[in-house]
mmCIF file of C-alpha atoms in Angstrom:
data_model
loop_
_atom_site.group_PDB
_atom_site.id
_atom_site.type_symbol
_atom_site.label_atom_id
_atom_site.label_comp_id
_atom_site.label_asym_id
_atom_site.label_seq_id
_atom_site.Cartn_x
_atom_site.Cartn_y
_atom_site.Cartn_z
ATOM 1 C CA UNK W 12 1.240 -6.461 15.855
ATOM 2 C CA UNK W 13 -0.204 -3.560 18.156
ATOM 3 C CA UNK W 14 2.560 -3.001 20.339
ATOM 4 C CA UNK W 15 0.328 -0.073 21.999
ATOM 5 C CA UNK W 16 -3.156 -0.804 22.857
ATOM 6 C CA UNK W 17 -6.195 0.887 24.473
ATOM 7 C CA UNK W 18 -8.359 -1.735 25.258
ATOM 8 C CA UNK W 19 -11.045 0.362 25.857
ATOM 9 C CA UNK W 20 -12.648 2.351 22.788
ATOM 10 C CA UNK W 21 -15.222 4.268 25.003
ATOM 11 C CA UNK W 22 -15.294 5.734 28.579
ATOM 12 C CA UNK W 23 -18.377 7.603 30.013
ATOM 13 C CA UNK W 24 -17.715 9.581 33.731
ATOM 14 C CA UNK W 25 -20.225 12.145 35.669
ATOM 15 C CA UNK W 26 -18.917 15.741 35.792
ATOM 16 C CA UNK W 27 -16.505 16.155 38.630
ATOM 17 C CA UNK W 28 -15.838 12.558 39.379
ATOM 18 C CA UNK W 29 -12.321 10.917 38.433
ATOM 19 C CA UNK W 30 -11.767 9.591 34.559
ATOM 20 C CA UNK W 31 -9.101 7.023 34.223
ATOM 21 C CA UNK W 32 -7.624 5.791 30.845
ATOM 22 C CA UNK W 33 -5.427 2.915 30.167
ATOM 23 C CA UNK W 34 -3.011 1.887 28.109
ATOM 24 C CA UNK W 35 -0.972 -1.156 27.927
ATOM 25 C CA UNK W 36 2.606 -1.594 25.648
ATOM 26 C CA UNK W 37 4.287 -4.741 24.740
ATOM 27 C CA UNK W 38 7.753 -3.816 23.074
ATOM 28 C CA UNK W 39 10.172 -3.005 26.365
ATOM 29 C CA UNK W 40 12.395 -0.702 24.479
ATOM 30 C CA UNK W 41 9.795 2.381 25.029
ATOM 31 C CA UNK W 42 11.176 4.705 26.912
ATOM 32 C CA UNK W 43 9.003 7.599 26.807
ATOM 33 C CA UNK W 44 5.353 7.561 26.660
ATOM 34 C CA UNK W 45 2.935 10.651 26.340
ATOM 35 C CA UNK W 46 -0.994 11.313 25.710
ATOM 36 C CA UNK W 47 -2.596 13.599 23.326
ATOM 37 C CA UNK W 48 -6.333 14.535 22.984
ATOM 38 C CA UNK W 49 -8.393 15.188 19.644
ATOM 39 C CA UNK W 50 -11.396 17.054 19.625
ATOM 40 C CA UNK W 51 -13.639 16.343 16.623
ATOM 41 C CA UNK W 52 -12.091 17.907 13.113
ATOM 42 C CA UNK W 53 -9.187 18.992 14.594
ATOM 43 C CA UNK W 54 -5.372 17.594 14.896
ATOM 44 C CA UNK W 55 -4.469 15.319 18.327
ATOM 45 C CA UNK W 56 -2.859 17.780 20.805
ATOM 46 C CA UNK W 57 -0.162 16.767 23.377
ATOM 47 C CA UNK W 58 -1.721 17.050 27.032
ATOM 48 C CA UNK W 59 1.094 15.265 29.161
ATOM 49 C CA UNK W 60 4.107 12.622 28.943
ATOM 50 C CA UNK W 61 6.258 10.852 31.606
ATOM 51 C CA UNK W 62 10.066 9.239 30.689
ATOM 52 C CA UNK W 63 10.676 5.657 31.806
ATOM 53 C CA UNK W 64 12.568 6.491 34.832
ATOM 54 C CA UNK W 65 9.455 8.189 36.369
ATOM 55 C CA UNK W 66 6.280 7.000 37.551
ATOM 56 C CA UNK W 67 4.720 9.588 38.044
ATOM 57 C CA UNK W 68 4.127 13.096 36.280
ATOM 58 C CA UNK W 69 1.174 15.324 37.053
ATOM 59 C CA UNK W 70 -0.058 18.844 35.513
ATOM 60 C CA UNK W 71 -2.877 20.699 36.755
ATOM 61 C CA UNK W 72 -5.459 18.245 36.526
ATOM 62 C CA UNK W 73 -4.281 15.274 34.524
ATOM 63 C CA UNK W 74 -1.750 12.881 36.291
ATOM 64 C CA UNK W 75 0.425 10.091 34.631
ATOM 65 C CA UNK W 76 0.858 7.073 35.798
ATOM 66 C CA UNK W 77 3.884 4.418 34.644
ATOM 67 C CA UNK W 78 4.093 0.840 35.663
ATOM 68 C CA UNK W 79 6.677 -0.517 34.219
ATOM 69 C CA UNK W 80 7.254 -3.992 35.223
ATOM 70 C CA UNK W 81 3.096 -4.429 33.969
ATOM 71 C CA UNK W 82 4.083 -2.113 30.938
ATOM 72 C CA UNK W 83 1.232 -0.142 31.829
ATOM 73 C CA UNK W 84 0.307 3.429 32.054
ATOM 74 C CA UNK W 85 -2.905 4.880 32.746
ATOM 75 C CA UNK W 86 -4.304 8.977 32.615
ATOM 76 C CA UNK W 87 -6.223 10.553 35.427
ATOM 77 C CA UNK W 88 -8.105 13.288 35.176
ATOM 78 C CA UNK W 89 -9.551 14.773 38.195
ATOM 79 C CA UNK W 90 -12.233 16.250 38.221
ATOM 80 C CA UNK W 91 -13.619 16.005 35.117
ATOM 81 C CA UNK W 92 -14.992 18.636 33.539
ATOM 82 C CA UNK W 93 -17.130 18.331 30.543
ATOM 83 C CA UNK W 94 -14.867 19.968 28.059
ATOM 84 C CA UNK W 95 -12.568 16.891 28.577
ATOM 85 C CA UNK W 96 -14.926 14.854 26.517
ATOM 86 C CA UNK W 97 -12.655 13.738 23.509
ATOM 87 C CA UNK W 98 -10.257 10.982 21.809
ATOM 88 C CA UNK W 99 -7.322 9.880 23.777
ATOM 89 C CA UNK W 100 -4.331 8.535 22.815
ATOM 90 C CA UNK W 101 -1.511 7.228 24.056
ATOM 91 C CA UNK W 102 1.485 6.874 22.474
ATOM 92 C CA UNK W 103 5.315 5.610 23.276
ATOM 93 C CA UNK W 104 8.562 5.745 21.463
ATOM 94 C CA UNK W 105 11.935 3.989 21.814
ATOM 95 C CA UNK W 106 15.462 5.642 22.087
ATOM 96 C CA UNK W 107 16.887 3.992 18.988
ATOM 97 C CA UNK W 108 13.984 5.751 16.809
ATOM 98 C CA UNK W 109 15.766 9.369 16.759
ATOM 99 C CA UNK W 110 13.389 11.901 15.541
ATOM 100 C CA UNK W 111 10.708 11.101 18.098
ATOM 101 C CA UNK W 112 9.400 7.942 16.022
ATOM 102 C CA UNK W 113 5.882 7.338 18.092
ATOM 103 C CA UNK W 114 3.291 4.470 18.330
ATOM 104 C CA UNK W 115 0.134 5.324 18.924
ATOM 105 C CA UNK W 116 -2.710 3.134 20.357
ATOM 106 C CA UNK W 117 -6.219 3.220 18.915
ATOM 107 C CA UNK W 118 -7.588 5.471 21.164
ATOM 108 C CA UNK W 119 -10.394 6.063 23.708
ATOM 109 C CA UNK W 120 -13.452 8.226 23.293
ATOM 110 C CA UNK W 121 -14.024 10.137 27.175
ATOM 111 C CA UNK W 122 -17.872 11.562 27.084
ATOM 112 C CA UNK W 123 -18.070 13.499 30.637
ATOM 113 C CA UNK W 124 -21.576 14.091 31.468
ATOM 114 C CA UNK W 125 -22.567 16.901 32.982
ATOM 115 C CA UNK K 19 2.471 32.710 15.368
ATOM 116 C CA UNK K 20 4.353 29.495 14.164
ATOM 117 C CA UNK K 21 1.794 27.110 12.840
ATOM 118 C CA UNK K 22 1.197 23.757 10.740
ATOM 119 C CA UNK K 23 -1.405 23.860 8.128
ATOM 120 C CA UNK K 24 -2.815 20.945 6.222
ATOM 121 C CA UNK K 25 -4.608 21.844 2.800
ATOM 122 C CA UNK K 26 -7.349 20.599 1.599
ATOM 123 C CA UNK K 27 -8.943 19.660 4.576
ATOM 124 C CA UNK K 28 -11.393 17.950 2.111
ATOM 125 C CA UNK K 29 -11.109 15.922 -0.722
ATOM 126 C CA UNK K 30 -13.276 13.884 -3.203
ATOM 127 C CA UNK K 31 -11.709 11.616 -5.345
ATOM 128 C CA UNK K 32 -12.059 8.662 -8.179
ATOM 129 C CA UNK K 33 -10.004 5.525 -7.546
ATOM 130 C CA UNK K 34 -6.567 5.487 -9.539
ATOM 131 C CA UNK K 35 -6.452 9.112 -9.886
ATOM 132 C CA UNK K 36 -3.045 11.066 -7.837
ATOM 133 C CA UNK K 37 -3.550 13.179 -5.062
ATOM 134 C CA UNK K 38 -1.629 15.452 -3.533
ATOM 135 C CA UNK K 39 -1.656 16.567 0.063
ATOM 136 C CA UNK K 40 -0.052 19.138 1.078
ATOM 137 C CA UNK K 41 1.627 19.770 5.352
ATOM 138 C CA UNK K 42 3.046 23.423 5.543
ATOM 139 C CA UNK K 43 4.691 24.158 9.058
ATOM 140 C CA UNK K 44 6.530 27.707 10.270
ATOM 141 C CA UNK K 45 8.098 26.126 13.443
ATOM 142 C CA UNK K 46 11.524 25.589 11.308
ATOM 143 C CA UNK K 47 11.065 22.009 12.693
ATOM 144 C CA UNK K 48 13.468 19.061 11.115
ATOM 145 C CA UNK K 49 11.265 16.082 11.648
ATOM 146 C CA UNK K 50 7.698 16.044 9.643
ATOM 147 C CA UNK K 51 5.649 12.950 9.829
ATOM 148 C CA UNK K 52 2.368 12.050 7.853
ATOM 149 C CA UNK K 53 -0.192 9.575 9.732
ATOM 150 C CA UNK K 54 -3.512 7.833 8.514
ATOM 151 C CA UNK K 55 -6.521 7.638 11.296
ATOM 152 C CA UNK K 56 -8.861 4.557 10.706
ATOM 153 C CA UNK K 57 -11.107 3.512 13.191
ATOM 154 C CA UNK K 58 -9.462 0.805 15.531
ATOM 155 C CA UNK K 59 -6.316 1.381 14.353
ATOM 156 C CA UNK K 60 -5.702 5.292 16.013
ATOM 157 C CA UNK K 61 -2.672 6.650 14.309
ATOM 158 C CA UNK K 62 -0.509 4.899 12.077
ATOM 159 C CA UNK K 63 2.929 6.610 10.476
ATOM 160 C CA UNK K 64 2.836 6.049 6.469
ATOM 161 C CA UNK K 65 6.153 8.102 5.793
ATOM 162 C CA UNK K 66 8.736 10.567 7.602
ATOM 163 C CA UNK K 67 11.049 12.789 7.032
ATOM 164 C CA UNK K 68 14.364 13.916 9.969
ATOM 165 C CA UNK K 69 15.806 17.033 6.836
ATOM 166 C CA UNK K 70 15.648 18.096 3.657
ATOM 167 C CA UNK K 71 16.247 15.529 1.077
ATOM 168 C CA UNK K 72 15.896 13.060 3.799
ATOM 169 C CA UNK K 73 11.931 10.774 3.650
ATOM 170 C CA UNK K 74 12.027 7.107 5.507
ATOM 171 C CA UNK K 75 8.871 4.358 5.498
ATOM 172 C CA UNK K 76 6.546 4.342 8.343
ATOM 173 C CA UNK K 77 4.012 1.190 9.460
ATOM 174 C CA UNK K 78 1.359 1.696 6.146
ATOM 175 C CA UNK K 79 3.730 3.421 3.200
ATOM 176 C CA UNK K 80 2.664 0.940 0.378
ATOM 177 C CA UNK K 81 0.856 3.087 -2.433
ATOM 178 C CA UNK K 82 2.475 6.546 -0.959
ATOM 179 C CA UNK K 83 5.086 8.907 -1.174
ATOM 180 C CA UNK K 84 6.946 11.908 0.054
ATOM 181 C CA UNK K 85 9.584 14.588 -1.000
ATOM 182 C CA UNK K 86 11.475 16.744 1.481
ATOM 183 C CA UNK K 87 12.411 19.519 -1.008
ATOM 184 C CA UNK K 88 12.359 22.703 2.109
ATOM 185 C CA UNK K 89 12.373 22.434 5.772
ATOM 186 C CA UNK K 90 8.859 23.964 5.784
ATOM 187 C CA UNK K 91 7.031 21.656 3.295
ATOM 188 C CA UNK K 92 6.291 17.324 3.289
ATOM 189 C CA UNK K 93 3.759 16.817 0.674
ATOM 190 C CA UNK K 94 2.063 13.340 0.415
ATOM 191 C CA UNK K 95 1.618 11.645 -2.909
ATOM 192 C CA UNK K 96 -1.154 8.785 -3.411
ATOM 193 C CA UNK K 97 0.210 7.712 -6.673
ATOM 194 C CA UNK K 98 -3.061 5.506 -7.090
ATOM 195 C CA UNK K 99 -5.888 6.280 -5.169
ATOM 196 C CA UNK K 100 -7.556 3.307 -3.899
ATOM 197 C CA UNK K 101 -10.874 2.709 -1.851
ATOM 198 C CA UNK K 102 -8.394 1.725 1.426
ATOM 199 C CA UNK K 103 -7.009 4.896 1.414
ATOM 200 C CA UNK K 104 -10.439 6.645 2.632
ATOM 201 C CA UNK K 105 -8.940 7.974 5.707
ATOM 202 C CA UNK K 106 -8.643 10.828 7.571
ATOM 203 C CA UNK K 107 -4.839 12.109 7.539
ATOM 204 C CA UNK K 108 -2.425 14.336 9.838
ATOM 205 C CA UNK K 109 0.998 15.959 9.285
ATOM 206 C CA UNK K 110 3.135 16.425 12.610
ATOM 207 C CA UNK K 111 6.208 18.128 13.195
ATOM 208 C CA UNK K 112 8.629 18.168 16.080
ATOM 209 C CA UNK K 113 12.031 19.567 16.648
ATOM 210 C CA UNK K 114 14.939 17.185 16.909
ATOM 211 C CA UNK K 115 15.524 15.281 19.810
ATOM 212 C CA UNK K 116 12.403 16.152 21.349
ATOM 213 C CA UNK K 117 9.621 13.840 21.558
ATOM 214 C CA UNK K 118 6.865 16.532 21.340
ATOM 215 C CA UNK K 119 5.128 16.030 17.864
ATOM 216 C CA UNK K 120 2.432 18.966 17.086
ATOM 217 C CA UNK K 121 0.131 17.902 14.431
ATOM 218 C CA UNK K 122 -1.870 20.107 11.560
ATOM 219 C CA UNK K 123 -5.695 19.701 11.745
ATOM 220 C CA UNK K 124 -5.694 17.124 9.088
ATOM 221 C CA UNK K 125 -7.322 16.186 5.692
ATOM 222 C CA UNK K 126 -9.933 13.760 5.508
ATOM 223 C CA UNK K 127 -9.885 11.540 2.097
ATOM 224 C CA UNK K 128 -12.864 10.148 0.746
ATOM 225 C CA UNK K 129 -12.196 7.680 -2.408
ATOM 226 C CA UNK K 130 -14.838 6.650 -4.595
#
């Protein structure tokens, strides 16, 4: 049972123009959700997170969004820039899972064109 | 500069054979965690570990293992090797109570 899923596997954007990934959760214990990014060969990297009692949290260029009554979240990145292209993945964990237990979703590949 | 290396980053081996992979990290970190990346599955948790002497079952831990002998050190076992687990696989750390995991640049597993 995929209780975090990308629904999309691939996402292609023109340079400069707004990407926007998705993400959708089913178990409504999560309380804390983040995305990381994986360039090929190399480990996932955390790029931004947001706690359940936001619904919002932005950094520079990359903005999280949290809808929790949809159990939604989605990742905008604005403007894209062509060294975005990578994996994304969301991920969420639950405050009984101490340790920072995560779920991760499958992942979407971003190709930003230039 | 604190780091988390994964060693080898390649590796070639015959079904039922045991295979070690090793997950070194210098952060002094408590919680280590060892994932498998599949294709449309993203990242599942096989084992994890919150202290020494400590190792718990993730999502996919049939056929795997882990000791927790150091703080620094979570080495993963395949006590069998079989076809299934031709993966790629990543070791994370994070320090308790936060939710920040930082993960090594992984190993990818090809059994024949």
């Amino acid at each position: 049972d995929q209780q975090v899923k990308q629904n999309s596997p691939s996402l292609s954007v023109q340079e400069g123009r707004i990407s926007i990934l998705n993400c959708d959760y089913t178990n409504s214990m999560f309380d804390y959700f983040l995305w990381y990014k994986k360039y090929p060969a190399e480990g996932p990297t955390f790029l931004i997170s947001i706690s359940s009692i936001k619904d919002k949290n932005e950094d520079g260029r990359f903005t999280v969004f949290l809808n929790k009554s949809a159990k939604h979240l989605s990742l905008h990145i604005v403007p894209s820039q062509p060294g975005d292209s990578a994996v994304y993945f969301c991920a969420a964990s639950a405050p009984e899972t101490s340790g920072s237990r995560l779920t991760f979703g499958e992942g979407t590949q971003l190709t930003v064109n230039p | 500069d604190a780091e988390i290396t994964q060693s080898p980053r390649h590796k070639i081996t015959e079904t039922g054979r045991q295979v070690t992979l090793a997950c070194h990290q210098t952060w002094n970190h408590n919680n280590m965690f060892w994932y498998r990346q599949d294709l449309g599955h993203g990242l599942r948790l096989i084992h994890y570990s919150y202290g020494v002497q400590d190792t718990n079952k993730g999502e996919v831990s049939d056929g795997y293992s882990v000791s927790r002998s150091n703080t620094e050190d979570l080495p993963l076992t395949l006590e069998s090797a079989a076809s299934s687990q031709t993966s790629v696989y990543f070791c994370a750390s994070s320090l308790d109570l936060q939710e920040t995991q930082y993960f090594g640049p992984g190993t990818r597993l090809l059994v024949l």
